[in-house]
Each structure stands twice: as structure tokens, then as C-alpha cells.
PDB file of C-alpha atoms and ligand atoms in Angstrom:
ATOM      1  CA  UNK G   1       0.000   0.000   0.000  1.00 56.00           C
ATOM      2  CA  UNK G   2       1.531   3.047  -1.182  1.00 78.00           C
ATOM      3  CA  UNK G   3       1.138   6.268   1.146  1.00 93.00           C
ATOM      4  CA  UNK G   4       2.339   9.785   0.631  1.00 96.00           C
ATOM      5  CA  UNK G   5       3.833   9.807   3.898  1.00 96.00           C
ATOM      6  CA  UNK G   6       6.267   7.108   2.607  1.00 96.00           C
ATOM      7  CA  UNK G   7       6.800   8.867  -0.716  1.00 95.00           C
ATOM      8  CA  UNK G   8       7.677  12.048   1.344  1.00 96.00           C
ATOM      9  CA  UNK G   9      10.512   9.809   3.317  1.00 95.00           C
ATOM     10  CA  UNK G  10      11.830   7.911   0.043  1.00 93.00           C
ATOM     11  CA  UNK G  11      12.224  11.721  -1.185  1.00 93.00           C
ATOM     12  CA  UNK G  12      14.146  13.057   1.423  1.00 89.00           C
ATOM     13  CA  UNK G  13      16.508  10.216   1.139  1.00 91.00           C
ATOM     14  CA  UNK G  14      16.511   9.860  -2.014  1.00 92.00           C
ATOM     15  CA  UNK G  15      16.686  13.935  -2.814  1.00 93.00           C
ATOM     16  CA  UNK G  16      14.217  14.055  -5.073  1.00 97.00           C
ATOM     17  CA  UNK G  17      10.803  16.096  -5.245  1.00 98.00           C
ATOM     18  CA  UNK G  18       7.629  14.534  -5.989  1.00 98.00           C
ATOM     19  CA  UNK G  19       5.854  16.954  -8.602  1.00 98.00           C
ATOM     20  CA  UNK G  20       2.075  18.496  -7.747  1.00 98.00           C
ATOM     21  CA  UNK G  21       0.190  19.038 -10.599  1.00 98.00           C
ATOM     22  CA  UNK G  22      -3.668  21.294 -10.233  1.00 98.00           C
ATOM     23  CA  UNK G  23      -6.100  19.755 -12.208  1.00 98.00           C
ATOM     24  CA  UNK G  24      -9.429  21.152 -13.006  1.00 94.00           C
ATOM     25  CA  UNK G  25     -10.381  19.063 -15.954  1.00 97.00           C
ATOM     26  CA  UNK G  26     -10.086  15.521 -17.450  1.00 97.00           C
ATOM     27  CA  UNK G  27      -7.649  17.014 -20.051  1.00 98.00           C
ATOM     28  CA  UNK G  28      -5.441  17.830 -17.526  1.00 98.00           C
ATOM     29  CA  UNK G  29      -5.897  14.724 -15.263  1.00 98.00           C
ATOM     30  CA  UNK G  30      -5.174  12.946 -18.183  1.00 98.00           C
ATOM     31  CA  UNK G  31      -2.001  14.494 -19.211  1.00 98.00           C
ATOM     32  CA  UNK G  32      -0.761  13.721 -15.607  1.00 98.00           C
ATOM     33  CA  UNK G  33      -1.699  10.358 -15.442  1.00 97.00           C
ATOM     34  CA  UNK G  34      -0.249   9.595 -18.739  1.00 97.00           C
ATOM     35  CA  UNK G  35       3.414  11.347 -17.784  1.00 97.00           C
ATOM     36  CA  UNK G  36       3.644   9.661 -14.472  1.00 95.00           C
ATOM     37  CA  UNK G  37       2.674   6.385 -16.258  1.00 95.00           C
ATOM     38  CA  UNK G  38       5.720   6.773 -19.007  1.00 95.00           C
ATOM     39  CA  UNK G  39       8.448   7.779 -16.238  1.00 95.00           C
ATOM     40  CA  UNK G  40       6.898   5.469 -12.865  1.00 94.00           C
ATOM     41  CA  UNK G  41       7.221   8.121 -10.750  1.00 95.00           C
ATOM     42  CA  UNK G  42       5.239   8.934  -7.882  1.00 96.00           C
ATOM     43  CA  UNK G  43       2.887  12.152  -8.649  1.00 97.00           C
ATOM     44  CA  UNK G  44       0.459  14.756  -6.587  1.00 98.00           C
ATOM     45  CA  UNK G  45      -2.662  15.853  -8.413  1.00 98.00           C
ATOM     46  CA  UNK G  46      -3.925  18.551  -6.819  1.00 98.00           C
ATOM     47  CA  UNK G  47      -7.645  20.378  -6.523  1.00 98.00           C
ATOM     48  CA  UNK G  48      -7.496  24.001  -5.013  1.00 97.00           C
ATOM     49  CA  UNK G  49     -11.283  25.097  -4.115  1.00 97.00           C
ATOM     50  CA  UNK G  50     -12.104  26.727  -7.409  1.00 97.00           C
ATOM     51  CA  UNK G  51     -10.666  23.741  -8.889  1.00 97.00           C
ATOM     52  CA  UNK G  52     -12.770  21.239  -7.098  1.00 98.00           C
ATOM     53  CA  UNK G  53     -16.170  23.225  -7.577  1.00 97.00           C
ATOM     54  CA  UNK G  54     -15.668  22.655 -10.949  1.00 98.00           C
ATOM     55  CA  UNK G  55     -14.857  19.415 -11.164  1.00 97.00           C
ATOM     56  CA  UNK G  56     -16.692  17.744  -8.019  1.00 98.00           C
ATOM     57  CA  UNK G  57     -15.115  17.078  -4.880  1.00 98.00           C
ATOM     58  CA  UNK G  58     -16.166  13.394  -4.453  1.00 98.00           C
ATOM     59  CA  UNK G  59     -16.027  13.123  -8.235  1.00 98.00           C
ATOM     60  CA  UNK G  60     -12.299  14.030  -8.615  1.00 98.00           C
ATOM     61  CA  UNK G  61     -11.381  11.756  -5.642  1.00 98.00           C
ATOM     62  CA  UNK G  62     -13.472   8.876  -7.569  1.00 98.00           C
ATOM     63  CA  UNK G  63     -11.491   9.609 -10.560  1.00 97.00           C
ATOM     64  CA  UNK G  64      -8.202   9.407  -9.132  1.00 97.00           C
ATOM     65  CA  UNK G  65      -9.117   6.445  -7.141  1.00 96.00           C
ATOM     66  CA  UNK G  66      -9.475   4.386 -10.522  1.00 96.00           C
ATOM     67  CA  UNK G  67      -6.176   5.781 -11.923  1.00 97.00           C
ATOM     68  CA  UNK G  68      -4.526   4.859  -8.721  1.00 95.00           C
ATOM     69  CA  UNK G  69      -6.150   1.159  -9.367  1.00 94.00           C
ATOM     70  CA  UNK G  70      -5.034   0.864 -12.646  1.00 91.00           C
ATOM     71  CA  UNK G  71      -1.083   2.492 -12.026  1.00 88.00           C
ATOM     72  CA  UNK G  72       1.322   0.259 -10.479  1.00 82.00           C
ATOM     73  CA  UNK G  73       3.183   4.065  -9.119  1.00 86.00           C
ATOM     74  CA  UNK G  74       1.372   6.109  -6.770  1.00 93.00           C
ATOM     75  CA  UNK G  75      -1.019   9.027  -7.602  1.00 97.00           C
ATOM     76  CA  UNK G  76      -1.835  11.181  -4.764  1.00 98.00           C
ATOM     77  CA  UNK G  77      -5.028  13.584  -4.146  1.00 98.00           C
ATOM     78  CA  UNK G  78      -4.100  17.316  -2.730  1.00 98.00           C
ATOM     79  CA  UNK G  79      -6.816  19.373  -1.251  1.00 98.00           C
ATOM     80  CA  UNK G  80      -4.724  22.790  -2.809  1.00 98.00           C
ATOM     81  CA  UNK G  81      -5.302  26.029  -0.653  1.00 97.00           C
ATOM     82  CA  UNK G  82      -8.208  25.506   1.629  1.00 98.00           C
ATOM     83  CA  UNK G  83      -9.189  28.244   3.239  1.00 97.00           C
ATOM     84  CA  UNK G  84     -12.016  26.957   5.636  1.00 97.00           C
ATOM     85  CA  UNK G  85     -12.240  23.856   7.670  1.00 98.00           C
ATOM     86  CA  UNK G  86     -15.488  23.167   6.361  1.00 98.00           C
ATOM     87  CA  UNK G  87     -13.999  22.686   2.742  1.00 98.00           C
ATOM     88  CA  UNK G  88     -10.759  20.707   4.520  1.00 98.00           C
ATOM     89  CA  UNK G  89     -13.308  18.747   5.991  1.00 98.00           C
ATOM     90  CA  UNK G  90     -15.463  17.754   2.995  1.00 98.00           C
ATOM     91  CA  UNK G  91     -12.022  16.871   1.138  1.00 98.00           C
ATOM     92  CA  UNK G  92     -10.866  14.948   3.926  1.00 98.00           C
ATOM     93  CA  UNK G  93     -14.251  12.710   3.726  1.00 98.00           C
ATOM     94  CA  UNK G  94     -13.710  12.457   0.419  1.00 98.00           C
ATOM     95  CA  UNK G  95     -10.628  10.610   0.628  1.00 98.00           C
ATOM     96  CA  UNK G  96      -7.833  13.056   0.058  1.00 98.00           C
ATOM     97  CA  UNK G  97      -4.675  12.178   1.126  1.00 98.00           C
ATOM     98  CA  UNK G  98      -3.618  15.286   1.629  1.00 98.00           C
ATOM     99  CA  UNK G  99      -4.500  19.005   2.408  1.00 98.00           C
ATOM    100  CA  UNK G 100      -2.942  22.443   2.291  1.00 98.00           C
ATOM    101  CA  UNK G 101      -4.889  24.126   5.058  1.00 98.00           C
ATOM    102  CA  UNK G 102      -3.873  27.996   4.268  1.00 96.00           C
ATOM    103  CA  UNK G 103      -4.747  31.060   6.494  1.00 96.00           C
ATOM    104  CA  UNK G 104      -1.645  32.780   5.797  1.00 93.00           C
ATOM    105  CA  UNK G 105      -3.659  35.843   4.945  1.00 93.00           C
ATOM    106  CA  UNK G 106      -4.459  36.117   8.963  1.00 95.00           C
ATOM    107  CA  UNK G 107      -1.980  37.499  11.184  1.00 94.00           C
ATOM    108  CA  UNK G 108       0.642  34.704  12.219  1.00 95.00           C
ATOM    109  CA  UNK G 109      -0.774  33.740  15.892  1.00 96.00           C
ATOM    110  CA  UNK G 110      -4.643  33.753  14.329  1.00 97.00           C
ATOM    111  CA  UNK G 111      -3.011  31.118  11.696  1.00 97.00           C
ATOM    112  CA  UNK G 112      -1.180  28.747  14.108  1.00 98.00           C
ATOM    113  CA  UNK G 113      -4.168  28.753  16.290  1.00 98.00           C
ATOM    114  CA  UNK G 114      -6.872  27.412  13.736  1.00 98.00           C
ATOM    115  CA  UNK G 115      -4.625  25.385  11.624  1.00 98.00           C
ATOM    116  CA  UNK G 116      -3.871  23.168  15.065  1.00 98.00           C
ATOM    117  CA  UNK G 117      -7.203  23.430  15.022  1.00 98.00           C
ATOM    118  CA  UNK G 118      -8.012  21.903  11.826  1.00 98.00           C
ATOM    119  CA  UNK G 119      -4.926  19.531  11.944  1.00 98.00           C
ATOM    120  CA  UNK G 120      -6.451  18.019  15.156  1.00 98.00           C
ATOM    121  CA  UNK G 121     -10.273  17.473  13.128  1.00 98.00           C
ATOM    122  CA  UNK G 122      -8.886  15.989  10.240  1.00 98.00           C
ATOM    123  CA  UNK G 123      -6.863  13.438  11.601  1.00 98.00           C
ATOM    124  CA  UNK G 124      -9.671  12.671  13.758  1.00 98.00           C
ATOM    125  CA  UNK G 125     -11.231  12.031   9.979  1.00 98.00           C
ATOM    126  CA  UNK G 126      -8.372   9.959   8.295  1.00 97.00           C
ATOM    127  CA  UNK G 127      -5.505   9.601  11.183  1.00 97.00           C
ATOM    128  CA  UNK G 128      -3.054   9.169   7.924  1.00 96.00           C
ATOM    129  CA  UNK G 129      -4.141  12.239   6.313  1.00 98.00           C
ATOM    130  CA  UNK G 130      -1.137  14.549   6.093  1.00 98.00           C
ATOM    131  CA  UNK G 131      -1.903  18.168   6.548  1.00 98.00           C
ATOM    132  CA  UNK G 132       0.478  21.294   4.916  1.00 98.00           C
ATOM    133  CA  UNK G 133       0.513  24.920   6.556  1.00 98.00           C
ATOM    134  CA  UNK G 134       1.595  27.300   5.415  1.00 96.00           C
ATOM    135  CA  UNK G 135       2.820  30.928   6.329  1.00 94.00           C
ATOM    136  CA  UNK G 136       4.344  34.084   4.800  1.00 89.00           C
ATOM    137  CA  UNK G 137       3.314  35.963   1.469  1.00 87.00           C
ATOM    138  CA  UNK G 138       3.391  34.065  -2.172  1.00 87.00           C
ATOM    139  CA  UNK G 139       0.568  36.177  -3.752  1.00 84.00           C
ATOM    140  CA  UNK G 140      -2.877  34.577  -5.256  1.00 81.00           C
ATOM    141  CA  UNK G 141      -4.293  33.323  -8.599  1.00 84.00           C
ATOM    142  CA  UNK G 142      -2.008  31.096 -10.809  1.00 88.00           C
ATOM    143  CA  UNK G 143      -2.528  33.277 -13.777  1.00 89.00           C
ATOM    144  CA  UNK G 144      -0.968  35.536 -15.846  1.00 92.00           C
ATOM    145  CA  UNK G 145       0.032  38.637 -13.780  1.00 90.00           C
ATOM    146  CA  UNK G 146       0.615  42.221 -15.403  1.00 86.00           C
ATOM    147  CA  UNK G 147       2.889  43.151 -12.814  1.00 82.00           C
ATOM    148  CA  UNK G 148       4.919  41.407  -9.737  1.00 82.00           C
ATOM    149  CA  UNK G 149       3.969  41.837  -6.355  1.00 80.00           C
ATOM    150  CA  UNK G 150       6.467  42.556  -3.714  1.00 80.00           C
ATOM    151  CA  UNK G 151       6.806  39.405  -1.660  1.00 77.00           C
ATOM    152  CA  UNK G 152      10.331  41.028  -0.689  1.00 77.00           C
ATOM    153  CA  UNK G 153       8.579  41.523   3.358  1.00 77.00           C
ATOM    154  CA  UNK G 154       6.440  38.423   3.422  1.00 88.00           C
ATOM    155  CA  UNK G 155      10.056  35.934   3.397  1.00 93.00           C
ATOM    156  CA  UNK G 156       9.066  33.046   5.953  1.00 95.00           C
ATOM    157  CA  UNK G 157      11.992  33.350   8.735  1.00 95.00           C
ATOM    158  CA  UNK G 158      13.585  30.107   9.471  1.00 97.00           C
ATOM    159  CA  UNK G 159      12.406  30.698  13.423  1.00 97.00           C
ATOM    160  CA  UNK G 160       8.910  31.421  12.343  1.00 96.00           C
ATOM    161  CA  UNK G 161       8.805  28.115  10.635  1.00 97.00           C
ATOM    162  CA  UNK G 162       9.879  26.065  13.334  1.00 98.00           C
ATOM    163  CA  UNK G 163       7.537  27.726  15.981  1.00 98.00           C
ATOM    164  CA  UNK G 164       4.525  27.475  13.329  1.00 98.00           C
ATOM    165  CA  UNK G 165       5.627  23.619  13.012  1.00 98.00           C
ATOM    166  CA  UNK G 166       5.750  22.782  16.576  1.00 98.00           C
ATOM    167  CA  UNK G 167       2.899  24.886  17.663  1.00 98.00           C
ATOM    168  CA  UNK G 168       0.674  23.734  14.727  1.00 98.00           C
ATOM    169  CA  UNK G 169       1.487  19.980  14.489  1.00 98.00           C
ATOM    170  CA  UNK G 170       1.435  20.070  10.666  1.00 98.00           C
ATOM    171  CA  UNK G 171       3.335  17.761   8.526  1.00 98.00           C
ATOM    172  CA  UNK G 172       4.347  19.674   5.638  1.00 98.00           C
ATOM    173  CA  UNK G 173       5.100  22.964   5.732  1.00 98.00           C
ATOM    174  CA  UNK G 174       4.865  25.578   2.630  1.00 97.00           C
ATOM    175  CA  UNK G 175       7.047  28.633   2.861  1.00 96.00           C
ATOM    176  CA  UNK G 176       7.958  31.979   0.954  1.00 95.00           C
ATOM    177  CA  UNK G 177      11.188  31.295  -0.487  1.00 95.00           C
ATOM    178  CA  UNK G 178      10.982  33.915  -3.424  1.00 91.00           C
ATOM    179  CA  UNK G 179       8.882  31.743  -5.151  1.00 92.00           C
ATOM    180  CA  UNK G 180       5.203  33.200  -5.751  1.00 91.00           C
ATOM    181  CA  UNK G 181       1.912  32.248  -7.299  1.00 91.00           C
ATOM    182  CA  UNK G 182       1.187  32.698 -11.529  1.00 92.00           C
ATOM    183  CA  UNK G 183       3.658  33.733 -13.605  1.00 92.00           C
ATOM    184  CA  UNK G 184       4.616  37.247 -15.140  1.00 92.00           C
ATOM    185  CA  UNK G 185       4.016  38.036 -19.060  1.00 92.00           C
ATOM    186  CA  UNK G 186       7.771  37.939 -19.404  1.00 91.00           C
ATOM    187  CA  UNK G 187       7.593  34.562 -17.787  1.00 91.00           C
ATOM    188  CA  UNK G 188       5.804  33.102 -20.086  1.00 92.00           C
ATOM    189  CA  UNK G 189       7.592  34.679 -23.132  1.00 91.00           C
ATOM    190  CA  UNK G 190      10.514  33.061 -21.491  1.00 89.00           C
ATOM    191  CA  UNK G 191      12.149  36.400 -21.067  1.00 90.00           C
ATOM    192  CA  UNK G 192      12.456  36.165 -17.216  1.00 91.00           C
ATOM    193  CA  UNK G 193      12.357  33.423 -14.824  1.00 91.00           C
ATOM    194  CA  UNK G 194      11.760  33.405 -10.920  1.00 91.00           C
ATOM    195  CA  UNK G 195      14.471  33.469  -8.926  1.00 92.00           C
ATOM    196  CA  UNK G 196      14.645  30.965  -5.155  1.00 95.00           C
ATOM    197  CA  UNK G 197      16.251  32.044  -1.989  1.00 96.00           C
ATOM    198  CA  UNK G 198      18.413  29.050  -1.574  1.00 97.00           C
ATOM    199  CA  UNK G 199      19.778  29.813   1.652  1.00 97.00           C
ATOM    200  CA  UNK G 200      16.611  30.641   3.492  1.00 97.00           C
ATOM    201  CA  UNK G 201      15.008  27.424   1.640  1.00 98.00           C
ATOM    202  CA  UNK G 202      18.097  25.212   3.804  1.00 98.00           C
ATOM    203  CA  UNK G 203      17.772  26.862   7.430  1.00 98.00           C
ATOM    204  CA  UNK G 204      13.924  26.808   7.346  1.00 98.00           C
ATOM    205  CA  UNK G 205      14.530  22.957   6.607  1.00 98.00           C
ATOM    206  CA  UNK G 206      16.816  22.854   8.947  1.00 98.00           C
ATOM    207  CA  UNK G 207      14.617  24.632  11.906  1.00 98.00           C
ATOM    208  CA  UNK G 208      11.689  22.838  11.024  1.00 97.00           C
ATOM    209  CA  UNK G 209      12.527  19.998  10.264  1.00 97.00           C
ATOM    210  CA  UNK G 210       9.593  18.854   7.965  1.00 97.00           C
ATOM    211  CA  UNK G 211       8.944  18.176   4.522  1.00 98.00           C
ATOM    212  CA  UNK G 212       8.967  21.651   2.649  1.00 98.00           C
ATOM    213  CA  UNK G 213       6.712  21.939  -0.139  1.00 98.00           C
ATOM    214  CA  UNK G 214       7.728  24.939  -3.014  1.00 97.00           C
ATOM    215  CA  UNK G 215       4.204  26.567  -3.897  1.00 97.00           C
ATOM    216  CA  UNK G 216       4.438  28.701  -7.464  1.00 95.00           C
ATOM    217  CA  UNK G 217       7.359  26.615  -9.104  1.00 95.00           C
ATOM    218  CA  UNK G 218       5.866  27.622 -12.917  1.00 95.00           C
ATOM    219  CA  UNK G 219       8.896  29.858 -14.489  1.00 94.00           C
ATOM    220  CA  UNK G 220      11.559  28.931 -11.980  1.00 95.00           C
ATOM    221  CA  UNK G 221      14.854  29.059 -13.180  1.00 94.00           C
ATOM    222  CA  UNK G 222      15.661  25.392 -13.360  1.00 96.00           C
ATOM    223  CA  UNK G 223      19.130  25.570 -11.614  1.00 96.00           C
ATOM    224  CA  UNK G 224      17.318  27.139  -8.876  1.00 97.00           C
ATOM    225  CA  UNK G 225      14.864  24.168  -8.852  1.00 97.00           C
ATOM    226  CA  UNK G 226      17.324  21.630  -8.753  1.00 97.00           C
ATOM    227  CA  UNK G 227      18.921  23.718  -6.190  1.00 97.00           C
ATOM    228  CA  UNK G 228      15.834  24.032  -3.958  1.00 98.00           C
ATOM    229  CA  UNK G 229      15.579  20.087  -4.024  1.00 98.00           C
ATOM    230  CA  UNK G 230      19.432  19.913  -2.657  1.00 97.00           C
ATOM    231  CA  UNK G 231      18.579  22.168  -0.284  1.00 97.00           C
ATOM    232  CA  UNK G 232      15.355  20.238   1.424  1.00 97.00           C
ATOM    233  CA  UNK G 233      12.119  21.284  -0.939  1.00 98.00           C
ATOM    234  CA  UNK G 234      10.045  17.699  -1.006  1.00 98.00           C
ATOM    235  CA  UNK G 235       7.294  18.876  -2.983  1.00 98.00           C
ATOM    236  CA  UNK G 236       6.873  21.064  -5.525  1.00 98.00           C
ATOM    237  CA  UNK G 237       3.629  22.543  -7.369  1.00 98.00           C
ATOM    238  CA  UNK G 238       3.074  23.425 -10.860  1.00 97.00           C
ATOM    239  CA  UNK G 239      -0.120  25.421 -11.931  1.00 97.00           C
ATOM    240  CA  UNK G 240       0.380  28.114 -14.396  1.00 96.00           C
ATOM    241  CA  UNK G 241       2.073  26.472 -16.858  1.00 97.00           C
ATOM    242  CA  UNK G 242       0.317  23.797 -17.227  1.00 98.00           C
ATOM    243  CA  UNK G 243      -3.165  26.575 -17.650  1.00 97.00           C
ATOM    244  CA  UNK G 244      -1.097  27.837 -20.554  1.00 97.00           C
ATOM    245  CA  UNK G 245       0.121  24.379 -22.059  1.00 98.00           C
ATOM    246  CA  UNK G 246      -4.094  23.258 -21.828  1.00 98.00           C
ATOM    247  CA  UNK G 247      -4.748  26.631 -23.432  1.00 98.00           C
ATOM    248  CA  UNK G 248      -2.084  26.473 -26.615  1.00 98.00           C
ATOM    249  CA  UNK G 249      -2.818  22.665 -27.338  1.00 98.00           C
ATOM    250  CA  UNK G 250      -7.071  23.663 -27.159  1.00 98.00           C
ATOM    251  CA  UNK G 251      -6.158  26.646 -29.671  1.00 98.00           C
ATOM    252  CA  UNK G 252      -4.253  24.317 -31.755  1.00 98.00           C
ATOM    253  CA  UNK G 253      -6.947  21.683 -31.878  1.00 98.00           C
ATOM    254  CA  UNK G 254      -9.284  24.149 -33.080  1.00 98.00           C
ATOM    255  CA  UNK G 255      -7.297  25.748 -35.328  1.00 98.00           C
ATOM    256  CA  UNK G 256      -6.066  22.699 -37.480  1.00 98.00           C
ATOM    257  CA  UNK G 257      -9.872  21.564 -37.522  1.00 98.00           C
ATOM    258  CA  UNK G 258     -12.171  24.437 -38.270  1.00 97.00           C
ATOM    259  CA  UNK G 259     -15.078  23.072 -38.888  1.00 97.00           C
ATOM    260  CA  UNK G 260     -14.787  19.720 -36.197  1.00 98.00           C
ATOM    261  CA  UNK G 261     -17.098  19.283 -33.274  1.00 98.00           C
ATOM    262  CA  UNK G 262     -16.426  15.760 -31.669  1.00 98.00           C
ATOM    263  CA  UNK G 263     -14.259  16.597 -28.615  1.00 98.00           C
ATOM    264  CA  UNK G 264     -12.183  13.720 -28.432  1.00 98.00           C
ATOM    265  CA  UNK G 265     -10.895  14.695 -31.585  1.00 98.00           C
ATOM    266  CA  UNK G 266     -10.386  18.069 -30.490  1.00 98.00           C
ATOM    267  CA  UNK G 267      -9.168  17.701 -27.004  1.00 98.00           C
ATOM    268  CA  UNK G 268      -5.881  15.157 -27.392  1.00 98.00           C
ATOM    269  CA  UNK G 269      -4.419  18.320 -28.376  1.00 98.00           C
ATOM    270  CA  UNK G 270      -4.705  19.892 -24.984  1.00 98.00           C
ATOM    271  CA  UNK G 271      -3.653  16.702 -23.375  1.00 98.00           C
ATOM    272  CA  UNK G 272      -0.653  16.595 -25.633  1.00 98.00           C
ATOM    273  CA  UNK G 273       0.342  19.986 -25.024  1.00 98.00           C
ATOM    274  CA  UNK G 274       0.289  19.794 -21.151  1.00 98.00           C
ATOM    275  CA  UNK G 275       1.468  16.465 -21.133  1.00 98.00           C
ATOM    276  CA  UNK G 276       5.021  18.158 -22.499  1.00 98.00           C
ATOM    277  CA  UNK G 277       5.222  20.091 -19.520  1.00 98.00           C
ATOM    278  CA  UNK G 278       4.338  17.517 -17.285  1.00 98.00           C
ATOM    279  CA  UNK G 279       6.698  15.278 -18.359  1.00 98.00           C
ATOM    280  CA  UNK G 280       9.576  17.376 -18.540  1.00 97.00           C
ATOM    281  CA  UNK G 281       8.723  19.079 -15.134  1.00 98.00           C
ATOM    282  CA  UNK G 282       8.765  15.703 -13.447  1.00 98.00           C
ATOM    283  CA  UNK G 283      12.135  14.480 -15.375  1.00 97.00           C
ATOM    284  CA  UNK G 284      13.797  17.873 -13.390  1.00 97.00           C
ATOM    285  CA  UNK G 285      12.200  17.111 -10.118  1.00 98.00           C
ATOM    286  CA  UNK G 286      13.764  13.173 -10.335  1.00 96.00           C
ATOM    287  CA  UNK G 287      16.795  13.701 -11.155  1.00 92.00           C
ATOM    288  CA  UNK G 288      16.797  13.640 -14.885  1.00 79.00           C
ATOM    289  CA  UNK G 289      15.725  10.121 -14.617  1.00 56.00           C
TER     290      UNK G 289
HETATM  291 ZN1  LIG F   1      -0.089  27.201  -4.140  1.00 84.21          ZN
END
């Protein structure tokens, strides 16, 4: 029986990431699936609450209950950026293995107060259900940003990290390490990338002593990605460019076929096109393997 708990330990051993994928659609399920199957890797899909409104809450955790049947490497479920216990909850009954339980918009002692809170309920739901906090400022919305925000003041310090750990009881912790959510127009041109505070990355890891998750890894420099991995990041998510991947391969699809209206035959496209990403993302994050 494979748990994420064990994948986390086989990573820090191993120094490796395991990559986190959002999905909001079949296409992009699919694309995941399909990547993780070709390189036997273990993979996170994750389902962030606009995500799983779309899709279904117990419907995505069906779905990826009958890949997980049918791959002989684990596929995870991720609960991605709850902000309310009620919605950690319904994941958690759902069968998620996982959930990032995120006030980090409230002031720090407001945070570690309700997410011990909400670490305590879930377990009592699913005792093996691993829950991330998280703290500091990575900005909202995986999308295409006109302008960056200035994350410069909302760093996580390495001595916050380990007092929100230890206070908070989580088991994965998600800090601001200069990474930051969606990706700038020059990001996706491929004219700028985002740079990772290294250092900071190793002494939080150090002080906390937990697996680190990297949130906003779309257009990271991939030095500083393999970098970040050396240096103690476990698990790292990818969002935006995977939206943009699903968005080119759907234009494409429609584009070569004008006049077509079956969806299968328009839709491989997409699942091509994200697929790419996927699979080179994960190739980074293992090594090269
Ligand atoms: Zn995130």
C-alpha cells in the first residue's frame, strides 16, 4: 500500500521532489496520469477550491481512485489552498490524502491557532491524512500577472517556521522562499524566470525539520529548482504552466480543424500539449531520470 507519507521519506533520502500538478479538468488529469505512467514516478494531483467546484469534490477523488487502481506508481489527491475547515473537511471525507490548510492571509498567531485546530479534526477524519501549513506571502491566482507583487517583506523566517511547526502539528510545511503564485508576461515569453532564496530554503529545513513543499514553481529558473531540491524542498507545485500548455494545445486543436465538433478529436491536443510540460517538469524534479 503506497502512502504519501512514505513517498515524502523515500524523497528526502533519495533527494528528489515529488511533482504536484492542479487539475481542473479531465484534459489535464489525463495528461498527468499519462506522464507519471511513461516515467513510474510517484505524482500529486492537486484540486485548489475553485478547482474542485468545478470538477466535483467526491467526483475528482473517484477519478483518481481508478487511476490509482489501474497504475502500479502512486497518484496522490491534494486538497490545494483551503481556506475553511469546512472545505478541509469535505475533502478529507472524500478521501484526500492530503491538504494544504492555508490562512496565511491572517496574522501569524490567528493562523497557528486554527490550523492546530483543523490539523487536530482531520486526523480525527483519516488519522493518515497529512496536513500542509503554510505561512508568509506568495501572492494569489495562478494566472498571468501584469505586474509582480512585492513578496520582498512576506520571506518566511527560518524561526517562524519552526515555531509554526511545533505549535501547529502540521506535517508539511509551505514557505515563501521567493517563489510566488502565476507567472509574469515575461515569464511566459521566457524572457524572465523566478528566482529561489536558496539559503533561506536550507535553514527553514533545517529549523523545522519537515517536509517543505515549493508553492508557485511555474517559471523557476531550473538551476534554482534543482537547487531548492538539494537544499530540502520535497514537494513542488506546478499550476500556471500547465493553464497555458491546456490553453495552446485547445487553440491548436481548433485551429487545425475548423469546422470539427467531436471533442475527443479536439481535445488530445490539450492533453498533448500539457502532457510536455508535465513530463519534462517531473524528469527535473527526479533527477533527470
Ligand atoms: Zn499554491
Amino acid at each position: 500500500m503506497h502512502s504519501l507519507q512514505h513517498a515524502l521519506e523515500q524523497t528526502q533520502k533519495t533527494r528528489v521532489a515529488i511533482g504536484h500538478f492542479n487539475v481542473g479538468d479531465w484534459v489535464l488529469l489525463k495528461a498527468v496520469f499519462a506522464s507519471e505512467q511513461e516515467l513510474k514516478v510517484p505524482v500529486v494531483v492537486g484540486a485548489s477550491e475553485g478547482e474542485r467546484e468545478f470538477i466535483g469534490v467526491r467526483q475528482i477523488a473517484a477519478l483518481v481512485r481508478s487511476l490509482r487502481e489501474e497504475s502500479d506508481c502512486p497518484i496522490f489527491l491534494n486538497a490545494d489552498h483551503t481556506h475553511s475547515l469546512a472545505k478541509a473537511v469535505e475533502a478529507a471525507k472524500a478521501g484526500f490524502d492530503a491538504i494544504v490548510f492555508d490562512l496565511s492571509a491572517l496574522p501569524f498567531e490567528q493562523n497557528v491557532r486554527q490550523t492546530k485546530e483543523a490539523v487536530e479534526t482531520l486526523k480525527t477524519i483519516n488519522s493518515a491524512i497529512l496536513v500542509e501549513g503554510e505561512i508568509g506571502d506568495i501572492g494569489t491566482g495562478s494566472e498571468i500577472h501584469e505586474e509582480a507583487p512585492d513578496l520582498s517583506r512576506g520571506l518566511t523566517s527560518p524561526a517562524e517556521a519552526k515555531q509554526f511547526v511545533e505549535a501547529t502539528g502540521v506535517d508539511i510545511l509551505a514557505p515563501a522562499v521567493g517563489n510566488m503564485h502565476g507567472m509574469l508576461k515575461s515569464m511566459v515569453q521566457g524572457q524572465t524566470r523566478k528566482r529561489l532564496d536558496i539559503q533561506r530554503i536550507a535553514e527553514i529545513k533545517n529549523a523545522a525539520q519537515v517536509p517543505l513543499t515549493l508553492h508557485g514553481g511555474s517559471g523557476t529558473d531550473d538551476e534554482d529548482l534543482r537547487k531548492a531540491i538539494a537544499a530540502g524542498i520535497n514537494i513542488i507545485h506546478i499550476n500556471t504552466e500547465l493553464r497555458v500548455a491546456w490553453r495552446h494545445g485547445l487553440e491548436e486543436g481548433l485551429s487545425k480543424q475548423p469546422n470539427e465538433v467531436v471533442p475527443y478529436k479536439i481535445l488530445p491536443f490539450a492533453v498533448e500539449s500539457v502532457k510536455e510540460v508535465v513530463h519534462s517538469r517531473l524528469k527535473l524534479f527526479n533527477g533527470n531520470k
